[in-house]
Short mmCIF file of C-alpha atoms and ligand atoms in Angstrom, two decimals:
data_model
loop_
_atom_site.label_atom_id
_atom_site.label_comp_id
_atom_site.label_asym_id
_atom_site.label_seq_id
_atom_site.Cartn_x
_atom_site.Cartn_y
_atom_site.Cartn_z
CA UNK A 1 -38.54 -19.66 32.33
CA UNK A 2 -36.11 -19.29 29.53
CA UNK A 3 -37.24 -16.80 26.85
CA UNK A 4 -37.39 -17.86 23.23
CA UNK A 5 -38.06 -16.05 19.92
CA UNK A 6 -34.86 -13.99 19.68
CA UNK A 7 -34.65 -10.58 18.11
CA UNK A 8 -32.13 -10.75 15.21
CA UNK A 9 -29.99 -7.66 14.92
CA UNK A 10 -28.46 -7.77 11.43
CA UNK A 11 -25.34 -5.56 11.44
CA UNK A 12 -24.38 -4.10 8.03
CA UNK A 13 -22.89 -0.66 7.72
CA UNK A 14 -23.57 0.23 11.29
CA UNK A 15 -20.79 -1.64 13.02
CA UNK A 16 -21.30 0.08 16.41
CA UNK A 17 -23.14 -0.29 19.71
CA UNK A 18 -23.79 3.39 20.38
CA UNK A 19 -26.57 5.35 18.79
CA UNK A 20 -27.57 2.27 16.71
CA UNK A 21 -31.39 2.56 16.25
CA UNK A 22 -31.78 -0.98 14.99
CA UNK A 23 -29.95 -2.41 18.00
CA UNK A 24 -31.97 -0.15 20.31
CA UNK A 25 -35.23 -1.44 18.83
CA UNK A 26 -34.10 -5.05 19.08
CA UNK A 27 -33.14 -4.61 22.77
CA UNK A 28 -36.42 -2.77 23.43
CA UNK A 29 -38.41 -5.64 22.13
CA UNK A 30 -37.42 -7.48 25.34
CA UNK A 31 -36.29 -10.66 23.53
CA UNK A 32 -32.83 -12.07 23.68
CA UNK A 33 -30.59 -10.62 21.05
CA UNK A 34 -29.05 -12.65 18.15
CA UNK A 35 -26.49 -10.39 16.48
CA UNK A 36 -25.46 -11.44 12.98
CA UNK A 37 -23.28 -10.35 10.06
CA UNK A 38 -23.75 -11.60 6.38
CA UNK A 39 -21.12 -11.18 3.83
CA UNK A 40 -23.19 -11.17 0.60
CA UNK A 41 -21.00 -11.17 -2.42
CA UNK A 42 -23.65 -12.79 -4.60
CA UNK A 43 -26.09 -9.86 -4.53
CA UNK A 44 -23.44 -7.17 -4.63
CA UNK A 45 -22.53 -8.26 -8.11
CA UNK A 46 -19.86 -5.93 -9.55
CA UNK A 47 -19.87 -3.92 -6.31
CA UNK A 48 -18.46 -6.66 -4.16
CA UNK A 49 -16.25 -5.16 -1.51
CA UNK A 50 -12.78 -4.32 -2.80
CA UNK A 51 -9.54 -5.58 -1.30
CA UNK A 52 -9.05 -2.62 1.06
CA UNK A 53 -12.72 -2.68 2.27
CA UNK A 54 -12.40 -6.39 3.12
CA UNK A 55 -9.24 -5.79 5.08
CA UNK A 56 -10.89 -2.99 7.13
CA UNK A 57 -14.12 -4.90 7.58
CA UNK A 58 -12.60 -7.99 9.06
CA UNK A 59 -10.83 -5.90 11.67
CA UNK A 60 -13.95 -3.82 12.36
CA UNK A 61 -16.07 -6.95 12.80
CA UNK A 62 -13.49 -8.33 15.30
CA UNK A 63 -13.80 -5.24 17.29
CA UNK A 64 -17.61 -5.31 17.23
CA UNK A 65 -17.58 -8.94 18.19
CA UNK A 66 -15.50 -8.08 21.19
CA UNK A 67 -17.95 -5.47 22.26
CA UNK A 68 -20.66 -8.04 21.89
CA UNK A 69 -18.84 -10.49 24.18
CA UNK A 70 -17.98 -12.78 21.22
CA UNK A 71 -21.71 -13.34 20.42
CA UNK A 72 -21.63 -12.11 16.78
CA UNK A 73 -22.54 -14.96 14.40
CA UNK A 74 -21.11 -14.90 10.80
CA UNK A 75 -22.57 -16.05 7.56
CA UNK A 76 -21.35 -15.89 3.95
CA UNK A 77 -23.80 -16.07 1.08
CA UNK A 78 -27.01 -14.46 -0.36
CA UNK A 79 -28.68 -12.65 2.53
CA UNK A 80 -32.09 -12.91 0.84
CA UNK A 81 -31.77 -16.62 1.55
CA UNK A 82 -29.76 -16.62 4.73
CA UNK A 83 -31.82 -14.06 6.75
CA UNK A 84 -35.31 -15.58 6.25
CA UNK A 85 -34.01 -19.08 6.70
CA UNK A 86 -32.29 -18.10 9.93
CA UNK A 87 -35.27 -16.17 11.20
CA UNK A 88 -37.50 -19.30 10.67
CA UNK A 89 -34.89 -21.69 12.16
CA UNK A 90 -34.66 -19.76 15.33
CA UNK A 91 -38.35 -18.70 15.51
CA UNK A 92 -37.25 -15.07 15.58
CA UNK A 93 -39.68 -12.55 16.90
CA UNK A 94 -38.25 -9.98 14.56
CA UNK A 95 -35.31 -8.93 12.38
CA UNK A 96 -33.83 -5.44 12.82
CA UNK A 97 -31.40 -3.60 10.59
CA UNK A 98 -30.03 -0.16 9.59
CA UNK A 99 -30.91 0.83 6.05
CA UNK A 100 -28.37 0.99 3.20
CA UNK A 101 -28.85 2.81 0.00
CA UNK A 102 -26.88 1.07 -2.66
CA UNK A 103 -29.41 0.16 -5.39
CA UNK A 104 -28.64 -3.61 -5.11
CA UNK A 105 -29.14 -3.48 -1.39
CA UNK A 106 -32.42 -1.53 -1.63
CA UNK A 107 -33.74 -4.16 -4.05
CA UNK A 108 -32.55 -7.19 -1.95
CA UNK A 109 -33.78 -5.73 1.31
CA UNK A 110 -37.22 -5.04 -0.05
CA UNK A 111 -37.49 -8.71 -1.02
CA UNK A 112 -36.29 -9.81 2.37
CA UNK A 113 -38.93 -7.65 4.17
CA UNK A 114 -41.64 -9.17 1.97
CA UNK A 115 -40.55 -12.74 2.64
CA UNK A 116 -40.33 -12.13 6.39
CA UNK A 117 -43.71 -10.40 6.46
CA UNK A 118 -45.20 -13.37 4.62
CA UNK A 119 -43.72 -15.60 7.33
CA UNK A 120 -45.28 -13.46 9.97
CA UNK A 121 -41.89 -12.33 11.23
CA UNK A 122 -41.51 -8.66 12.11
CA UNK A 123 -38.99 -6.84 9.89
CA UNK A 124 -37.94 -3.37 10.88
CA UNK A 125 -35.30 -1.16 9.37
CA UNK A 126 -33.83 2.15 10.69
CA UNK A 127 -31.82 5.09 9.53
CA UNK A 128 -28.33 4.37 10.98
CA UNK A 129 -26.12 5.79 8.27
CA UNK A 130 -27.30 9.24 7.25
CA UNK A 131 -28.49 12.48 8.82
CA UNK A 132 -31.45 12.49 6.51
CA UNK A 133 -33.20 9.80 4.45
CA UNK A 134 -32.40 10.46 0.82
CA UNK A 135 -35.98 10.89 -0.14
CA UNK A 136 -36.68 13.57 2.56
CA UNK A 137 -34.57 16.51 1.41
CA UNK A 138 -36.41 17.76 -1.68
CA UNK A 139 -36.91 21.10 -3.41
CA UNK A 140 -40.21 22.92 -2.70
CA UNK A 141 -41.56 21.38 -6.02
CA UNK A 142 -40.88 17.92 -4.63
CA UNK A 143 -38.03 17.18 -6.96
CA UNK A 144 -34.49 16.25 -5.76
CA UNK A 145 -31.76 18.94 -5.61
CA UNK A 146 -29.14 18.82 -8.36
CA UNK A 147 -26.91 21.72 -6.95
CA UNK A 148 -25.18 21.29 -3.66
CA UNK A 149 -25.39 24.86 -2.15
CA UNK A 150 -29.17 24.99 -1.95
CA UNK A 151 -29.22 21.32 -0.87
CA UNK A 152 -26.97 22.29 2.03
CA UNK A 153 -28.45 25.63 2.97
CA UNK A 154 -32.15 25.23 2.24
CA UNK A 155 -32.35 21.44 2.62
CA UNK A 156 -29.99 20.21 5.28
CA UNK A 157 -29.48 23.24 7.55
CA UNK A 158 -33.19 24.05 7.75
CA UNK A 159 -34.34 20.43 8.19
CA UNK A 160 -31.75 19.72 10.88
CA UNK A 161 -33.30 22.33 13.16
CA UNK A 162 -36.35 20.13 13.47
CA UNK A 163 -34.39 16.94 13.98
CA UNK A 164 -33.49 15.40 17.29
CA UNK A 165 -29.91 14.39 17.19
CA UNK A 166 -29.47 13.29 20.77
CA UNK A 167 -27.31 10.27 20.91
CA UNK A 168 -29.02 7.25 22.41
CA UNK A 169 -28.17 3.67 23.26
CA UNK A 170 -29.90 0.94 25.14
CA UNK A 171 -28.07 -1.41 27.49
CA UNK A 172 -27.42 -4.92 26.09
CA UNK A 173 -28.61 -7.53 28.58
CA UNK A 174 -29.33 -10.93 27.21
CA UNK A 175 -28.06 -12.85 24.16
CA UNK A 176 -29.78 -15.75 22.46
CA UNK A 177 -27.95 -19.00 22.79
CA UNK A 178 -28.93 -20.74 19.55
CA UNK A 179 -25.95 -22.39 17.81
CA UNK A 180 -26.27 -20.90 14.45
CA UNK A 181 -23.75 -19.42 11.94
CA UNK A 182 -19.98 -19.48 12.42
CA UNK A 183 -17.14 -17.51 13.84
CA UNK A 184 -15.35 -14.80 11.92
CA UNK A 185 -13.50 -17.42 9.82
CA UNK A 186 -16.77 -18.31 8.13
CA UNK A 187 -16.28 -15.14 6.08
CA UNK A 188 -13.29 -16.88 4.61
CA UNK A 189 -10.93 -14.14 3.54
CA UNK A 190 -7.52 -13.24 4.55
CA UNK A 191 -6.55 -9.61 4.22
CA UNK A 192 -3.67 -8.62 1.89
CA UNK A 193 -0.60 -8.42 4.14
CA UNK A 194 0.56 -5.02 2.91
CA UNK A 195 -2.94 -3.55 3.60
CA UNK A 196 -3.11 -5.17 6.94
CA UNK A 197 0.14 -3.49 7.91
CA UNK A 198 -1.19 -0.18 6.57
CA UNK A 199 -4.21 -0.54 8.88
CA UNK A 200 -2.03 -1.33 11.80
CA UNK A 201 0.33 1.62 11.16
CA UNK A 202 -2.29 4.32 10.67
CA UNK A 203 -5.73 3.17 11.67
CA UNK A 204 -7.82 1.52 14.31
CA UNK A 205 -10.87 0.04 12.75
CA UNK A 206 -13.88 -0.29 15.02
CA UNK A 207 -15.98 1.85 17.28
CA UNK A 208 -13.22 2.69 19.80
CA UNK A 209 -10.84 3.65 16.93
CA UNK A 210 -13.53 5.93 15.41
CA UNK A 211 -14.16 7.74 18.69
CA UNK A 212 -10.41 8.19 19.25
CA UNK A 213 -9.94 9.60 15.78
CA UNK A 214 -12.82 11.93 16.23
CA UNK A 215 -11.53 13.11 19.60
CA UNK A 216 -8.14 13.80 18.08
CA UNK A 217 -9.75 15.81 15.33
CA UNK A 218 -11.73 17.81 17.92
CA UNK A 219 -8.50 18.64 19.72
CA UNK A 220 -6.19 19.27 16.79
CA UNK A 221 -8.04 19.49 13.52
CA UNK A 222 -11.28 21.34 13.52
CA UNK A 223 -9.73 24.77 14.46
CA UNK A 224 -8.41 25.99 11.16
CA UNK A 225 -10.21 23.32 9.11
CA UNK A 226 -11.62 25.51 6.40
CA UNK A 227 -8.15 26.49 5.18
CA UNK A 228 -6.15 23.64 6.55
CA UNK A 229 -8.14 20.91 4.76
CA UNK A 230 -6.61 21.84 1.48
CA UNK A 231 -3.06 21.14 2.57
CA UNK A 232 -2.30 17.40 2.40
CA UNK A 233 1.04 17.86 4.31
CA UNK A 234 -0.81 19.00 7.43
CA UNK A 235 -3.09 17.20 9.79
CA UNK A 236 -6.29 19.17 9.35
CA UNK A 237 -8.76 16.58 8.10
CA UNK A 238 -10.75 14.23 10.30
CA UNK A 239 -9.81 10.90 8.68
CA UNK A 240 -13.26 9.83 9.63
CA UNK A 241 -14.30 8.50 6.22
CA UNK A 242 -13.70 4.77 6.66
CA UNK A 243 -15.33 4.92 10.13
CA UNK A 244 -18.33 6.74 8.76
CA UNK A 245 -18.57 4.34 5.84
CA UNK A 246 -18.68 1.31 8.07
CA UNK A 247 -20.88 3.08 10.51
CA UNK A 248 -18.41 2.75 13.43
CA UNK A 249 -19.44 6.19 14.62
CA UNK A 250 -22.78 7.67 14.26
CA UNK A 251 -23.16 10.58 11.85
CA UNK A 252 -25.66 12.17 14.20
CA UNK A 253 -23.10 12.08 17.01
CA UNK A 254 -20.49 13.64 14.72
CA UNK A 255 -22.85 16.43 13.62
CA UNK A 256 -24.19 17.11 17.11
CA UNK A 257 -20.79 17.26 18.77
CA UNK A 258 -19.28 19.55 16.09
CA UNK A 259 -22.27 21.83 16.01
CA UNK A 260 -22.90 22.10 19.79
CA UNK A 261 -19.86 21.05 21.67
CA UNK A 262 -16.79 22.62 20.01
CA UNK A 263 -15.27 25.99 20.44
CA UNK A 264 -13.72 26.25 16.98
CA UNK A 265 -14.29 29.20 14.70
CA UNK A 266 -17.86 29.13 13.32
CA UNK A 267 -16.47 29.19 9.77
CA UNK A 268 -14.48 26.02 10.37
CA UNK A 269 -17.43 24.40 12.00
CA UNK A 270 -19.79 25.31 9.10
CA UNK A 271 -17.31 24.15 6.55
CA UNK A 272 -16.90 20.70 8.28
CA UNK A 273 -20.69 20.37 8.40
CA UNK A 274 -20.97 21.24 4.76
CA UNK A 275 -18.49 18.32 3.99
CA UNK A 276 -20.65 15.98 5.89
CA UNK A 277 -23.54 17.15 3.68
CA UNK A 278 -21.53 16.40 0.58
CA UNK A 279 -21.73 12.81 1.74
CA UNK A 280 -25.46 13.18 2.10
CA UNK A 281 -25.72 14.89 -1.24
CA UNK A 282 -23.89 11.88 -2.85
CA UNK A 283 -26.39 9.52 -1.24
CA UNK A 284 -29.23 11.65 -2.53
CA UNK A 285 -27.84 11.55 -6.03
CA UNK A 286 -27.35 7.73 -5.87
CA UNK A 287 -30.97 7.24 -4.57
CA UNK A 288 -32.56 9.33 -7.24
CA UNK A 289 -30.13 8.34 -10.01
CA UNK A 290 -29.32 4.66 -9.20
CA UNK A 291 -27.41 4.38 -12.53
CA UNK A 292 -24.84 6.87 -11.28
CA UNK A 293 -22.02 4.34 -10.53
CA UNK A 294 -21.77 3.41 -14.24
CA UNK A 295 -23.64 6.13 -16.42
CA UNK A 296 -22.82 9.69 -16.98
CA UNK A 297 -25.32 11.82 -15.18
CA UNK A 298 -25.01 14.25 -18.12
CA UNK A 299 -25.74 12.22 -21.23
CA UNK A 300 -23.85 14.49 -23.48
CA UNK A 301 -20.68 12.73 -22.10
CA UNK A 302 -21.77 9.48 -23.61
CA UNK A 303 -19.96 10.45 -26.79
CA UNK A 304 -16.79 11.51 -25.19
CA UNK A 305 -13.73 10.11 -27.00
CA UNK A 306 -11.92 8.37 -24.15
CA UNK A 307 -8.54 6.75 -24.82
CA UNK A 308 -7.78 3.17 -23.88
CA UNK A 309 -4.21 2.65 -22.70
CA UNK A 310 -3.40 0.07 -20.08
CA UNK A 311 0.27 1.05 -19.91
CA UNK A 312 -0.49 4.63 -18.99
CA UNK A 313 -3.24 3.56 -16.59
CA UNK A 314 -0.75 1.29 -14.87
CA UNK A 315 1.69 4.09 -14.38
CA UNK A 316 -1.02 6.20 -12.85
CA UNK A 317 -2.07 3.34 -10.54
CA UNK A 318 1.56 2.74 -9.32
CA UNK A 319 2.28 6.52 -8.92
CA UNK A 320 4.88 6.62 -11.73
CA UNK A 321 3.58 9.43 -13.91
CA UNK A 322 6.59 11.69 -13.19
CA UNK A 323 4.36 14.46 -11.70
CA UNK A 324 5.21 14.47 -7.95
CA UNK A 325 1.92 15.52 -6.44
CA UNK A 326 0.07 12.95 -8.55
CA UNK A 327 2.46 10.18 -7.73
CA UNK A 328 2.46 11.08 -4.02
CA UNK A 329 -1.32 10.69 -3.98
CA UNK A 330 -1.36 7.39 -5.77
CA UNK A 331 1.37 6.05 -3.53
CA UNK A 332 -0.36 7.40 -0.40
CA UNK A 333 -3.36 5.32 -1.55
CA UNK A 334 -1.27 2.11 -2.02
CA UNK A 335 0.62 2.58 1.30
CA UNK A 336 -2.26 3.71 3.51
CA UNK A 337 -5.64 2.84 1.96
CA UNK A 338 -6.47 6.59 2.04
CA UNK A 339 -5.79 9.71 -0.01
CA UNK A 340 -6.25 13.26 0.98
CA UNK A 341 -9.32 14.92 -0.69
CA UNK A 342 -7.32 17.69 -2.41
CA UNK A 343 -5.01 15.14 -3.99
CA UNK A 344 -8.00 12.87 -5.00
CA UNK A 345 -9.14 15.80 -7.04
CA UNK A 346 -5.67 16.39 -8.60
CA UNK A 347 -5.05 12.66 -9.46
CA UNK A 348 -8.67 12.46 -10.86
CA UNK A 349 -8.24 15.50 -13.08
CA UNK A 350 -4.89 14.08 -14.36
CA UNK A 351 -6.45 10.76 -15.23
CA UNK A 352 -9.62 11.95 -17.03
CA UNK A 353 -8.18 15.14 -18.56
CA UNK A 354 -4.39 14.88 -19.16
CA UNK A 355 -4.50 11.13 -19.79
CA UNK A 356 -7.92 11.11 -21.31
CA UNK A 357 -8.78 7.81 -19.63
CA UNK A 358 -12.34 7.01 -18.66
CA UNK A 359 -13.40 7.96 -15.15
CA UNK A 360 -14.56 4.34 -14.59
CA UNK A 361 -10.77 3.41 -14.43
CA UNK A 362 -10.36 5.72 -11.51
CA UNK A 363 -13.59 4.71 -9.86
CA UNK A 364 -12.66 1.03 -10.06
CA UNK A 365 -9.12 1.54 -8.66
CA UNK A 366 -10.33 3.60 -5.73
CA UNK A 367 -13.10 1.14 -5.11
CA UNK A 368 -10.50 -1.61 -4.72
CA UNK A 369 -7.91 0.39 -2.75
CA UNK A 370 -9.69 2.83 -0.55
CA UNK A 371 -10.59 1.88 3.04
CA UNK A 372 -13.41 4.41 2.77
CA UNK A 373 -14.65 3.06 -0.69
CA UNK A 374 -18.27 4.01 -0.75
CA UNK A 375 -20.56 3.56 -3.81
CA UNK A 376 -22.29 6.93 -3.34
CA UNK A 377 -19.37 9.14 -2.55
CA UNK A 378 -16.97 7.47 -4.93
CA UNK A 379 -19.15 7.50 -8.04
CA UNK A 380 -20.54 11.02 -7.29
CA UNK A 381 -16.97 12.38 -6.73
CA UNK A 382 -15.64 10.65 -9.95
CA UNK A 383 -18.47 12.24 -11.99
CA UNK A 384 -17.75 15.51 -10.27
CA UNK A 385 -14.06 15.33 -11.31
CA UNK A 386 -14.94 14.16 -14.86
CA UNK A 387 -17.40 16.99 -15.29
CA UNK A 388 -20.26 14.76 -16.21
CA UNK A 389 -22.05 14.63 -12.90
CA UNK A 390 -24.38 16.86 -10.92
CA UNK A 391 -22.95 20.23 -9.91
CA UNK A 392 -19.47 19.06 -11.15
CA UNK A 393 -16.27 20.91 -11.79
CA UNK A 394 -16.63 21.82 -15.46
CA UNK A 395 -14.57 19.57 -17.71
CA UNK A 396 -12.70 22.56 -19.13
CA UNK A 397 -11.20 23.31 -15.67
CA UNK A 398 -8.03 21.27 -15.85
CA UNK A 399 -5.78 21.22 -12.78
CA UNK A 400 -2.18 21.80 -13.48
CA UNK A 401 -0.31 19.35 -11.14
CA UNK A 402 2.67 21.64 -10.85
CA UNK A 403 0.65 24.63 -9.84
CA UNK A 404 -1.55 22.66 -7.57
CA UNK A 405 1.55 21.11 -5.90
CA UNK A 406 3.10 24.53 -5.40
CA UNK A 407 -0.02 25.97 -3.93
CA UNK A 408 -1.10 23.13 -1.62
CA UNK A 409 2.27 21.45 -0.82
CA UNK A 410 4.61 24.41 -1.13
CA UNK A 411 7.52 22.83 0.85
CA UNK A 412 6.87 19.37 -0.58
CA UNK A 413 6.23 17.86 2.87
CA UNK A 414 3.46 15.58 1.42
CA UNK A 415 5.51 14.63 -1.61
CA UNK A 416 8.63 13.72 0.35
CA UNK A 417 6.49 11.66 2.74
CA UNK A 418 5.25 9.37 0.02
CA UNK A 419 8.16 9.50 -2.54
CA UNK A 420 11.41 8.69 -0.77
CA UNK A 421 13.31 9.12 -4.16
CA UNK A 422 12.55 12.88 -3.94
CA UNK A 423 13.44 13.29 -0.21
CA UNK A 424 16.62 15.09 -0.99
CA UNK A 425 15.49 17.30 -3.91
CA UNK A 426 15.67 20.99 -3.03
CA UNK A 427 12.30 22.64 -2.43
CA UNK A 428 12.61 24.86 -5.51
CA UNK A 429 12.60 21.81 -7.67
CA UNK A 430 10.27 19.47 -5.75
CA UNK A 431 7.37 20.00 -8.12
CA UNK A 432 9.58 19.75 -11.27
CA UNK A 433 12.38 17.37 -10.24
CA UNK A 434 13.54 16.84 -13.81
CA UNK A 435 15.04 20.38 -13.54
CA UNK A 436 17.09 19.54 -10.52
CA UNK A 437 20.81 18.72 -10.73
CA UNK A 438 20.45 16.01 -8.15
CA UNK A 439 20.07 12.64 -9.85
CA UNK A 440 17.32 10.31 -8.75
CA UNK A 441 15.61 7.17 -10.01
CA UNK A 442 12.26 9.03 -10.07
CA UNK A 443 10.58 8.79 -13.50
CA UNK A 444 10.45 11.57 -15.95
CA UNK A 445 7.01 12.84 -16.92
CA UNK A 446 4.98 10.49 -19.06
CA UNK A 447 3.11 13.29 -20.81
CA UNK A 448 3.33 16.95 -21.69
CA UNK A 449 0.88 19.02 -19.74
CA UNK A 450 0.24 21.75 -22.30
CA UNK A 451 -0.42 19.49 -25.26
CA UNK A 452 -2.61 17.05 -23.27
CA UNK A 453 -4.59 19.91 -22.00
CA UNK A 454 -5.37 21.09 -25.58
CA UNK A 455 -6.22 17.48 -26.45
CA UNK A 456 -8.76 17.35 -23.60
CA UNK A 457 -10.36 20.60 -24.54
CA UNK A 458 -10.63 19.36 -28.17
CA UNK A 459 -12.17 16.05 -26.91
CA UNK A 460 -14.79 18.09 -25.04
CA UNK A 461 -16.13 19.36 -28.35
CA UNK A 462 -17.66 15.89 -28.93
CA UNK A 463 -20.17 16.71 -26.19
CA UNK A 464 -21.21 20.03 -27.78
CA UNK A 465 -23.94 18.96 -30.18
CA UNK A 466 -25.99 17.14 -27.67
CA UNK A 467 -29.47 18.52 -26.56
CA UNK A 468 -28.41 18.75 -22.97
CA UNK A 469 -25.25 20.80 -23.63
CA UNK A 470 -25.50 24.34 -22.48
P1 FAD B 501 -12.85 15.32 6.16
O1 FAD B 501 -12.46 16.57 5.42
O2 FAD B 501 -12.45 15.33 7.53
O3 FAD B 501 -14.42 15.36 5.94
C1 FAD B 501 -15.36 14.78 6.96
C2 FAD B 501 -16.31 13.84 6.29
O4 FAD B 501 -17.06 14.41 5.29
C3 FAD B 501 -15.53 12.69 5.57
O5 FAD B 501 -15.19 11.68 6.40
C4 FAD B 501 -16.59 12.21 4.50
O6 FAD B 501 -17.52 11.33 5.08
C5 FAD B 501 -17.30 13.55 4.28
N1 FAD B 501 -16.81 14.14 2.97
C6 FAD B 501 -15.83 15.01 2.89
N2 FAD B 501 -15.67 15.43 1.59
C7 FAD B 501 -16.53 14.74 0.87
C8 FAD B 501 -16.88 14.68 -0.55
N3 FAD B 501 -16.27 15.45 -1.39
N4 FAD B 501 -17.84 13.83 -0.89
C9 FAD B 501 -18.50 13.07 0.00
N5 FAD B 501 -18.28 13.13 1.35
C10 FAD B 501 -17.31 13.93 1.79
N6 FAD B 501 -15.22 9.73 0.10
C11 FAD B 501 -15.66 8.56 0.66
O7 FAD B 501 -16.03 8.55 1.76
N7 FAD B 501 -15.55 7.39 -0.02
C12 FAD B 501 -15.03 7.41 -1.39
O8 FAD B 501 -15.07 6.31 -1.96
C13 FAD B 501 -14.66 8.62 -1.92
N8 FAD B 501 -14.17 8.66 -3.16
C14 FAD B 501 -13.73 9.85 -3.68
C15 FAD B 501 -13.23 9.92 -4.98
C16 FAD B 501 -12.80 11.10 -5.58
C17 FAD B 501 -12.27 11.14 -7.06
C18 FAD B 501 -12.87 12.29 -4.84
C19 FAD B 501 -12.41 13.58 -5.44
C20 FAD B 501 -13.38 12.25 -3.58
C21 FAD B 501 -13.81 11.10 -2.95
N9 FAD B 501 -14.38 11.02 -1.65
C22 FAD B 501 -14.76 9.77 -1.15
C23 FAD B 501 -14.65 12.28 -0.91
C24 FAD B 501 -13.53 12.76 0.01
O9 FAD B 501 -12.29 12.76 -0.69
C25 FAD B 501 -13.30 11.88 1.28
O10 FAD B 501 -14.61 11.79 1.90
C26 FAD B 501 -12.38 12.59 2.26
O11 FAD B 501 -11.10 12.73 1.71
C27 FAD B 501 -12.22 11.76 3.46
O12 FAD B 501 -11.25 12.22 4.37
P2 FAD B 501 -11.62 12.82 5.75
O13 FAD B 501 -12.56 11.90 6.47
O14 FAD B 501 -10.37 13.15 6.39
O15 FAD B 501 -12.43 14.04 5.28
#
């Protein structure tokens, strides 16, 4: 007899088959599987997916759909209406999903659970995105960590010893045949053609692409990671961030493999694990301080005298500030949907300190342009750069882009890769091309580093008379 009451597996930021606890539970229920994806711009509000994320997402979903034999059903609209309606329409036995931690999603998903329970439909959510639930790593007094190192050492490293990270997956057998939802075109967006080309040149969205990239990193990147990760011209970072953001590879699998199955130097391994925990730390901050994407975590920065200058902002966005390492980073972002971490810190410091423009400007631009745009990591990192976050770089530490360039891209390999106008500039002038005799159409600097540094330090004084200044 044909089975009814399908188990709905609602894919969200866990676009994979392997080690997907929600999918495993749906399969184990013994009912036919009904896999769905809902693009919910309504509830996302100002945090609707940016242009780059949409471009990545559509390709990642195509890949997932292939793995599911073309059975994934697509919906567009408010998930708090679509999911309960669908569950009732198909007489679902249950709805299964991986938890997300953006404040708007926590609110929405809680409402969905309540509605489904009222309708007597099982609603079960699982941790598919993080190593630890954000409310589980706490200090001994039960409060959340505000400083990274103890969070990593006392919190993560100790807890992980009691955590089973074995990678699991159940075999997909039977799909539900209800004719609900649409094909991928129901999502109704066509990716920007430049970004689409960027994906095709450099990336492979989806589970297979994530695994390929991880294997490449295991072979070529992890050995020497601790030092190498600072040099944007070399290939020592994993490039896993968009894959991790969309859950195309399980964070448990990444941790387990790096910790137990690599022969790299222990210092490289530990450093990489600590970076994975910066991601966890960002999620902890967002969970405990849901206002983080818009409000300074240190209130004394509320009085900071930011400038407002669209023209300068536009030059920063386009990579036309006249400082090569800054411009190379901003152009890398536009050309590839990615920017190396060291350079993210340099362009961030330049924006909020030398240009004195609000960190929200950087946060918003990155949100729109990064393939790995992630509410927790992006907002925590911008607050870190601006000095107003938890365990941040102090505002008075201002990166000098010339010194940073000389230190981390000494030969100008990264700069030349992204700024063709500077390709022929001799190495001795690559960080100060205005001193070279070779003429180029590369812009001259839009600001003076020494005087803008002074201006930034003076602006910092506005934060000094606040009760939380120390
Ligand atoms: P690897 O060095 O290979 O690191 C491995 C993984 O660890 C990354 O994939 C990422 O998941 C995690 N990780 C590494 N560094 C950090 C960090 N500082 N904070 C949080 N997680 C980290 N990362 C995002 O994933 N999304 C963002 O929107 C984002 N915005 C940022 C904005 C600014 C201003 C800055 C300074 C950093 C931002 N980061 C963000 C963090 C970091 O730059 C990227 O995670 C990293 O560059 C991704 O490259 P990778 O995968 O090659 O990193």
